[in-house]
DNA sequence: CGGGTTTGACCAGCGC
DNA sequence: GCGCTGGTCAAACCCG
């Protein structure tokens, strides 16, 4: 422990351990690996129970899986920490920073980006069920494609009339010169819910809707609103059982889940600070 | 006013 | 070649 740290902001061992436990529980839950993966029940990023591996398999989901508040459980866990001394205020952290060199305030002891990346919060895994290691939870429809999330989305940056643009972008959208369409990783899963939209923590913009053959319900097309991210998802209801929503993700996010990071940030900052003790 | 949704039109792929 | 279907675009619209 650095001796230059202001003693007035030195946290209790109790608090440090509590925070470590919390983050460990979060990470463990994110990574799955045990029979009871719902360490934080109601947190849909990793608590969607048994999404179906086969799209036309009989539904086994509990009702309204996605009705839970996305971050409720996490916030609840954070609230439980309120019994302990309060979180360090930002100015306290700043005060500590003025005493200890910045390198000691944010020591490289915990590599959060790689940790979160391993946990599937960044590039490389589907948003919801893929966070489990329950392989059956997700159907990977196609993984022959490479991770081309960074590709220029649309790339129809020219002028011209709407029709011209449509033609140009239409041509650019698929194989120019007869090459086969580059497929990207796709993951589909089903959720029994009254809501079409799963709160997966990412922000989506709807860009289209189509009537689907042999189905009374249309299919909706969404794109991730993050500037550099080109992940898409399709949402439609199962024709056989309209209580089931089929969500298909295409591509992988090249950025962390905003909502989750928003919720985790205070904890991570605290823990980074505390990890110097 | 900016960001998101709706919706008709357009395009490519595929089967016949 | 033609028609059907799925995927996307973008103007118009809506909303906070």
Short mmCIF file of C-alpha atoms (C1' of nucleotides) in Angstrom, two decimals:
data_model
loop_
_atom_site.label_atom_id
_atom_site.label_comp_id
_atom_site.label_asym_id
_atom_site.label_seq_id
_atom_site.Cartn_x
_atom_site.Cartn_y
_atom_site.Cartn_z
CA UNK A 1 0.00 0.00 0.00
CA UNK A 2 1.38 3.35 -0.97
CA UNK A 3 2.24 5.40 2.04
CA UNK A 4 1.45 8.66 0.25
CA UNK A 5 -2.28 8.00 0.17
CA UNK A 6 -4.34 10.41 2.20
CA UNK A 7 -5.39 8.50 5.34
CA UNK A 8 -8.70 10.32 5.41
CA UNK A 9 -9.85 8.54 2.27
CA UNK A 10 -8.41 5.20 3.18
CA UNK A 11 -11.28 2.74 2.99
CA UNK A 12 -12.01 -0.03 5.39
CA UNK A 13 -10.89 -3.53 4.62
CA UNK A 14 -14.50 -4.54 5.06
CA UNK A 15 -15.61 -2.31 2.25
CA UNK A 16 -12.80 -3.34 -0.01
CA UNK A 17 -13.63 -6.97 0.42
CA UNK A 18 -17.32 -6.34 -0.08
CA UNK A 19 -16.64 -4.58 -3.36
CA UNK A 20 -14.29 -7.29 -4.48
CA UNK A 21 -16.91 -9.89 -3.67
CA UNK A 22 -19.53 -7.99 -5.62
CA UNK A 23 -17.40 -7.62 -8.71
CA UNK A 24 -16.30 -11.23 -8.44
CA UNK A 25 -19.93 -12.29 -8.28
CA UNK A 26 -20.74 -10.17 -11.30
CA UNK A 27 -17.84 -11.56 -13.28
CA UNK A 28 -18.61 -15.11 -12.26
CA UNK A 29 -22.17 -14.67 -13.30
CA UNK A 30 -21.18 -13.13 -16.59
CA UNK A 31 -18.83 -15.96 -17.34
CA UNK A 32 -21.25 -18.64 -16.23
CA UNK A 33 -19.78 -22.04 -15.72
CA UNK A 34 -21.85 -23.33 -12.88
CA UNK A 35 -25.26 -24.88 -12.69
CA UNK A 36 -26.70 -21.84 -11.03
CA UNK A 37 -25.75 -19.02 -13.30
CA UNK A 38 -28.22 -16.53 -11.96
CA UNK A 39 -26.17 -15.05 -9.22
CA UNK A 40 -27.90 -11.78 -9.93
CA UNK A 41 -31.45 -12.83 -10.69
CA UNK A 42 -33.47 -10.56 -12.88
CA UNK A 43 -30.46 -9.27 -14.75
CA UNK A 44 -31.38 -10.17 -18.30
CA UNK A 45 -27.87 -9.84 -19.68
CA UNK A 46 -27.18 -13.21 -18.20
CA UNK A 47 -30.36 -14.46 -16.70
CA UNK A 48 -32.44 -15.38 -19.71
CA UNK A 49 -33.20 -18.97 -18.84
CA UNK A 50 -32.73 -21.63 -21.42
CA UNK A 51 -33.18 -19.82 -24.71
CA UNK A 52 -33.82 -22.43 -27.31
CA UNK A 53 -31.07 -23.80 -29.40
CA UNK A 54 -33.40 -24.82 -32.15
CA UNK A 55 -35.79 -22.24 -33.40
CA UNK A 56 -38.75 -24.54 -33.73
CA UNK A 57 -38.16 -26.43 -30.52
CA UNK A 58 -40.98 -26.36 -27.98
CA UNK A 59 -40.85 -23.31 -25.75
CA UNK A 60 -39.40 -23.78 -22.32
CA UNK A 61 -39.05 -20.21 -21.25
CA UNK A 62 -40.63 -18.67 -18.24
CA UNK A 63 -43.11 -15.87 -18.84
CA UNK A 64 -41.89 -12.37 -19.45
CA UNK A 65 -38.24 -13.10 -19.18
CA UNK A 66 -37.32 -9.68 -20.32
CA UNK A 67 -39.64 -7.82 -18.06
CA UNK A 68 -37.05 -7.48 -15.38
CA UNK A 69 -35.34 -4.17 -15.04
CA UNK A 70 -32.04 -4.50 -16.76
CA UNK A 71 -29.96 -3.19 -13.98
CA UNK A 72 -32.24 -3.70 -11.04
CA UNK A 73 -30.33 -6.56 -9.57
CA UNK A 74 -27.03 -4.86 -9.99
CA UNK A 75 -28.35 -1.72 -8.38
CA UNK A 76 -29.80 -3.83 -5.63
CA UNK A 77 -26.43 -5.36 -5.04
CA UNK A 78 -24.92 -1.91 -4.96
CA UNK A 79 -27.54 -0.76 -2.51
CA UNK A 80 -26.63 -3.54 -0.17
CA UNK A 81 -23.27 -1.91 0.08
CA UNK A 82 -24.92 1.11 1.59
CA UNK A 83 -24.83 -0.64 4.92
CA UNK A 84 -21.12 -0.17 4.66
CA UNK A 85 -19.37 3.19 4.62
CA UNK A 86 -20.58 5.16 1.58
CA UNK A 87 -18.85 5.14 -1.76
CA UNK A 88 -16.04 7.60 -2.06
CA UNK A 89 -17.32 10.76 -3.65
CA UNK A 90 -15.62 11.89 -6.86
CA UNK A 91 -13.97 14.79 -5.05
CA UNK A 92 -12.61 12.38 -2.48
CA UNK A 93 -11.14 10.33 -5.25
CA UNK A 94 -9.74 13.51 -6.72
CA UNK A 95 -8.35 14.47 -3.34
CA UNK A 96 -6.71 11.12 -3.06
CA UNK A 97 -5.32 11.58 -6.50
CA UNK A 98 -3.65 14.79 -5.46
CA UNK A 99 -1.90 12.97 -2.65
CA UNK A 100 -0.91 9.88 -4.50
CA UNK A 101 0.46 9.94 -8.02
CA UNK A 102 -2.15 9.07 -10.64
CA UNK A 103 -0.35 5.87 -11.39
CA UNK A 104 -1.01 4.78 -7.85
CA UNK A 105 -4.61 5.88 -7.83
CA UNK A 106 -5.32 3.78 -10.88
CA UNK A 107 -2.78 1.02 -10.61
CA UNK A 108 -2.55 -1.50 -13.41
CA UNK A 109 -3.37 -4.26 -11.00
CA UNK A 110 -6.76 -4.86 -12.51
CA UNK A 111 -7.03 -4.85 -16.27
CA UNK A 112 -10.72 -4.13 -16.51
CA UNK A 113 -10.94 -3.87 -20.24
CA UNK A 114 -9.49 -7.31 -20.77
CA UNK A 115 -11.47 -8.68 -17.88
CA UNK A 116 -14.69 -7.33 -19.28
CA UNK A 117 -13.69 -8.46 -22.71
CA UNK A 118 -13.16 -11.95 -21.39
CA UNK A 119 -16.51 -11.75 -19.73
CA UNK A 120 -18.10 -11.02 -23.06
CA UNK A 121 -18.99 -7.43 -22.47
CA UNK A 122 -17.03 -6.27 -25.43
CA UNK A 123 -16.08 -7.68 -28.78
CA UNK A 124 -16.61 -11.33 -29.31
CA UNK A 125 -19.84 -12.56 -27.91
CA UNK A 126 -23.54 -12.18 -28.44
CA UNK A 127 -25.27 -9.81 -26.11
CA UNK A 128 -27.44 -11.91 -23.92
CA UNK A 129 -27.27 -15.65 -23.70
CA UNK A 130 -23.78 -15.93 -25.05
CA UNK A 131 -22.60 -14.60 -21.75
CA UNK A 132 -23.33 -18.01 -20.38
CA UNK A 133 -21.21 -20.83 -21.39
CA UNK A 134 -24.36 -22.79 -21.90
CA UNK A 135 -23.76 -23.47 -25.53
CA UNK A 136 -27.28 -24.61 -26.07
CA UNK A 137 -28.53 -21.25 -25.00
CA UNK A 138 -27.73 -19.76 -28.34
CA UNK A 139 -27.97 -20.95 -31.83
CA UNK A 140 -25.06 -19.71 -33.81
CA UNK A 141 -26.61 -19.57 -37.21
CA UNK A 142 -23.52 -18.75 -39.13
CA UNK A 143 -20.00 -18.21 -38.03
CA UNK A 144 -18.30 -18.48 -41.32
CA UNK A 145 -18.10 -14.74 -41.55
CA UNK A 146 -15.34 -12.72 -40.03
CA UNK A 147 -15.80 -10.01 -37.49
CA UNK A 148 -16.36 -7.09 -39.75
CA UNK A 149 -18.11 -4.89 -37.31
CA UNK A 150 -15.87 -2.05 -38.15
CA UNK A 151 -16.82 -2.04 -41.75
CA UNK A 152 -18.19 1.18 -43.10
CA UNK A 153 -21.86 0.95 -42.45
CA UNK A 154 -23.89 1.46 -45.57
CA UNK A 155 -21.05 3.34 -47.19
CA UNK A 156 -23.50 5.15 -49.35
CA UNK A 157 -22.07 8.52 -48.73
CA UNK A 158 -22.65 10.05 -52.10
CA UNK A 159 -25.02 12.57 -53.51
CA UNK A 160 -27.71 11.95 -56.04
CA UNK A 161 -31.40 11.42 -55.84
CA UNK A 162 -33.01 9.04 -53.44
CA UNK A 163 -33.49 6.50 -56.15
CA UNK A 164 -29.89 6.83 -57.27
CA UNK A 165 -28.73 6.46 -53.70
CA UNK A 166 -30.89 3.44 -53.27
CA UNK A 167 -29.44 1.95 -56.40
CA UNK A 168 -25.87 2.75 -55.42
CA UNK A 169 -26.21 1.56 -51.88
CA UNK A 170 -28.14 -1.41 -53.06
CA UNK A 171 -25.28 -2.40 -55.26
CA UNK A 172 -22.72 -1.79 -52.56
CA UNK A 173 -24.77 -3.64 -50.03
CA UNK A 174 -24.32 -6.97 -51.66
CA UNK A 175 -21.83 -8.59 -53.89
CA UNK A 176 -20.39 -6.24 -56.40
CA UNK A 177 -19.01 -8.35 -59.22
CA UNK A 178 -20.87 -11.48 -58.34
CA UNK A 179 -18.99 -12.34 -55.15
CA UNK A 180 -21.04 -14.11 -52.56
CA UNK A 181 -22.46 -12.06 -49.79
CA UNK A 182 -20.08 -11.97 -46.84
CA UNK A 183 -21.86 -13.61 -43.98
CA UNK A 184 -21.35 -12.49 -40.44
CA UNK A 185 -21.74 -14.32 -37.15
CA UNK A 186 -25.40 -14.64 -36.34
CA UNK A 187 -27.02 -15.69 -33.12
CA UNK A 188 -30.68 -16.36 -32.61
CA UNK A 189 -32.59 -17.05 -29.46
CA UNK A 190 -36.16 -17.06 -28.33
CA UNK A 191 -37.84 -15.40 -25.42
CA UNK A 192 -41.37 -15.73 -24.25
CA UNK A 193 -42.51 -12.21 -23.64
CA UNK A 194 -45.25 -9.74 -24.26
CA UNK A 195 -42.62 -7.25 -25.31
CA UNK A 196 -40.92 -7.48 -28.66
CA UNK A 197 -37.93 -5.52 -27.55
CA UNK A 198 -35.44 -7.15 -25.23
CA UNK A 199 -33.52 -4.73 -23.11
CA UNK A 200 -30.06 -6.07 -23.82
CA UNK A 201 -28.30 -2.95 -22.68
CA UNK A 202 -27.44 -1.67 -26.12
CA UNK A 203 -29.17 1.09 -28.01
CA UNK A 204 -30.88 0.21 -31.25
CA UNK A 205 -32.39 2.19 -34.09
CA UNK A 206 -35.11 0.63 -36.13
CA UNK A 207 -34.44 0.91 -39.83
CA UNK A 208 -37.06 -1.30 -41.36
CA UNK A 209 -40.01 -3.55 -40.96
CA UNK A 210 -41.29 -6.23 -43.26
CA UNK A 211 -44.30 -8.42 -43.39
CA UNK A 212 -43.20 -12.02 -43.11
CA UNK A 213 -44.69 -14.76 -45.19
CA UNK A 214 -46.96 -17.10 -43.24
CA UNK A 215 -46.84 -14.89 -40.22
CA UNK A 216 -49.27 -12.33 -38.92
CA UNK A 217 -46.47 -10.46 -37.22
CA UNK A 218 -43.94 -8.36 -39.09
CA UNK A 219 -40.19 -8.64 -38.74
CA UNK A 220 -38.40 -5.57 -37.46
CA UNK A 221 -34.86 -4.60 -38.33
CA UNK A 222 -32.61 -2.80 -35.90
CA UNK A 223 -29.09 -1.41 -36.05
CA UNK A 224 -26.85 -0.56 -33.12
CA UNK A 225 -26.75 3.22 -32.74
CA UNK A 226 -23.09 3.27 -31.75
CA UNK A 227 -21.22 5.17 -34.48
CA UNK A 228 -18.55 2.59 -35.13
CA UNK A 229 -20.69 -0.47 -34.55
CA UNK A 230 -22.50 -2.22 -37.35
CA UNK A 231 -24.33 -4.88 -35.39
CA UNK A 232 -27.86 -5.58 -36.51
CA UNK A 233 -30.69 -7.52 -35.06
CA UNK A 234 -34.00 -8.79 -36.30
CA UNK A 235 -37.00 -9.26 -34.10
CA UNK A 236 -40.09 -11.22 -34.97
CA UNK A 237 -42.68 -13.34 -33.33
CA UNK A 238 -42.87 -17.03 -33.90
CA UNK A 239 -45.70 -17.88 -36.28
CA UNK A 240 -46.48 -21.06 -34.38
CA UNK A 241 -46.50 -19.43 -30.98
CA UNK A 242 -46.87 -15.68 -31.07
CA UNK A 243 -45.99 -15.38 -27.41
CA UNK A 244 -42.41 -16.15 -28.35
CA UNK A 245 -40.10 -13.49 -29.67
CA UNK A 246 -37.25 -14.58 -31.91
CA UNK A 247 -34.29 -12.24 -31.80
CA UNK A 248 -31.45 -12.67 -34.26
CA UNK A 249 -28.20 -10.80 -33.75
CA UNK A 250 -25.80 -10.30 -36.62
CA UNK A 251 -22.23 -9.33 -35.89
CA UNK A 252 -20.62 -8.51 -32.60
CA UNK A 253 -20.42 -5.20 -30.82
CA UNK A 254 -17.07 -3.45 -30.93
CA UNK A 255 -17.88 -1.43 -27.84
CA UNK A 256 -18.95 -2.21 -24.31
CA UNK A 257 -22.55 -2.38 -23.29
CA UNK A 258 -23.35 1.18 -22.34
CA UNK A 259 -25.92 0.51 -19.67
CA UNK A 260 -23.86 -2.14 -18.02
CA UNK A 261 -20.71 -0.08 -18.06
CA UNK A 262 -22.69 2.85 -16.72
CA UNK A 263 -23.78 0.75 -13.79
CA UNK A 264 -20.43 -0.91 -13.26
CA UNK A 265 -18.32 2.20 -13.59
CA UNK A 266 -18.72 3.50 -10.03
CA UNK A 267 -17.89 0.08 -8.67
CA UNK A 268 -14.93 -0.40 -10.94
CA UNK A 269 -13.56 3.01 -10.12
CA UNK A 270 -13.87 2.30 -6.45
CA UNK A 271 -12.23 -1.05 -6.79
CA UNK A 272 -9.41 0.30 -8.88
CA UNK A 273 -8.81 2.85 -6.21
CA UNK A 274 -9.09 0.31 -3.44
CA UNK A 275 -6.85 -2.20 -5.12
CA UNK A 276 -3.86 -0.13 -4.15
CA UNK A 277 -4.39 -0.92 -0.48
"C1'" DC B 1 -33.89 20.45 -33.25
"C1'" DG B 2 -31.99 15.96 -32.85
"C1'" DG B 3 -32.89 11.29 -32.60
"C1'" DG B 4 -35.96 7.55 -33.38
"C1'" DT B 5 -39.93 5.35 -36.06
"C1'" DT B 6 -42.85 4.48 -40.04
"C1'" DT B 7 -43.44 3.13 -44.54
"C1'" DG B 8 -43.20 2.87 -49.52
"C1'" DA B 9 -39.77 1.98 -52.85
"C1'" DC B 10 -35.79 -0.24 -54.48
"C1'" DC B 11 -32.51 -4.01 -55.11
"C1'" DA B 12 -30.42 -8.72 -55.03
"C1'" DG B 13 -30.95 -13.51 -54.64
"C1'" DC B 14 -33.36 -17.50 -55.59
"C1'" DG B 15 -36.52 -20.82 -57.60
"C1'" DC B 16 -39.23 -21.98 -61.43
"C1'" DG C 1 -36.92 -13.81 -67.82
"C1'" DC C 2 -40.27 -13.39 -64.27
"C1'" DG C 3 -42.20 -13.27 -59.83
"C1'" DC C 4 -41.53 -13.74 -55.00
"C1'" DT C 5 -39.14 -12.73 -50.80
"C1'" DG C 6 -35.92 -10.68 -47.66
"C1'" DG C 7 -33.03 -6.79 -46.62
"C1'" DT C 8 -32.14 -1.95 -46.89
"C1'" DC C 9 -32.75 2.92 -47.85
"C1'" DA C 10 -34.46 7.39 -47.01
"C1'" DA C 11 -38.16 10.87 -46.92
"C1'" DA C 12 -41.69 11.99 -44.00
"C1'" DC C 13 -43.26 11.96 -39.66
"C1'" DC C 14 -43.28 11.85 -34.55
"C1'" DC C 15 -41.75 13.01 -30.02
"C1'" DG C 16 -39.31 14.81 -26.06
#
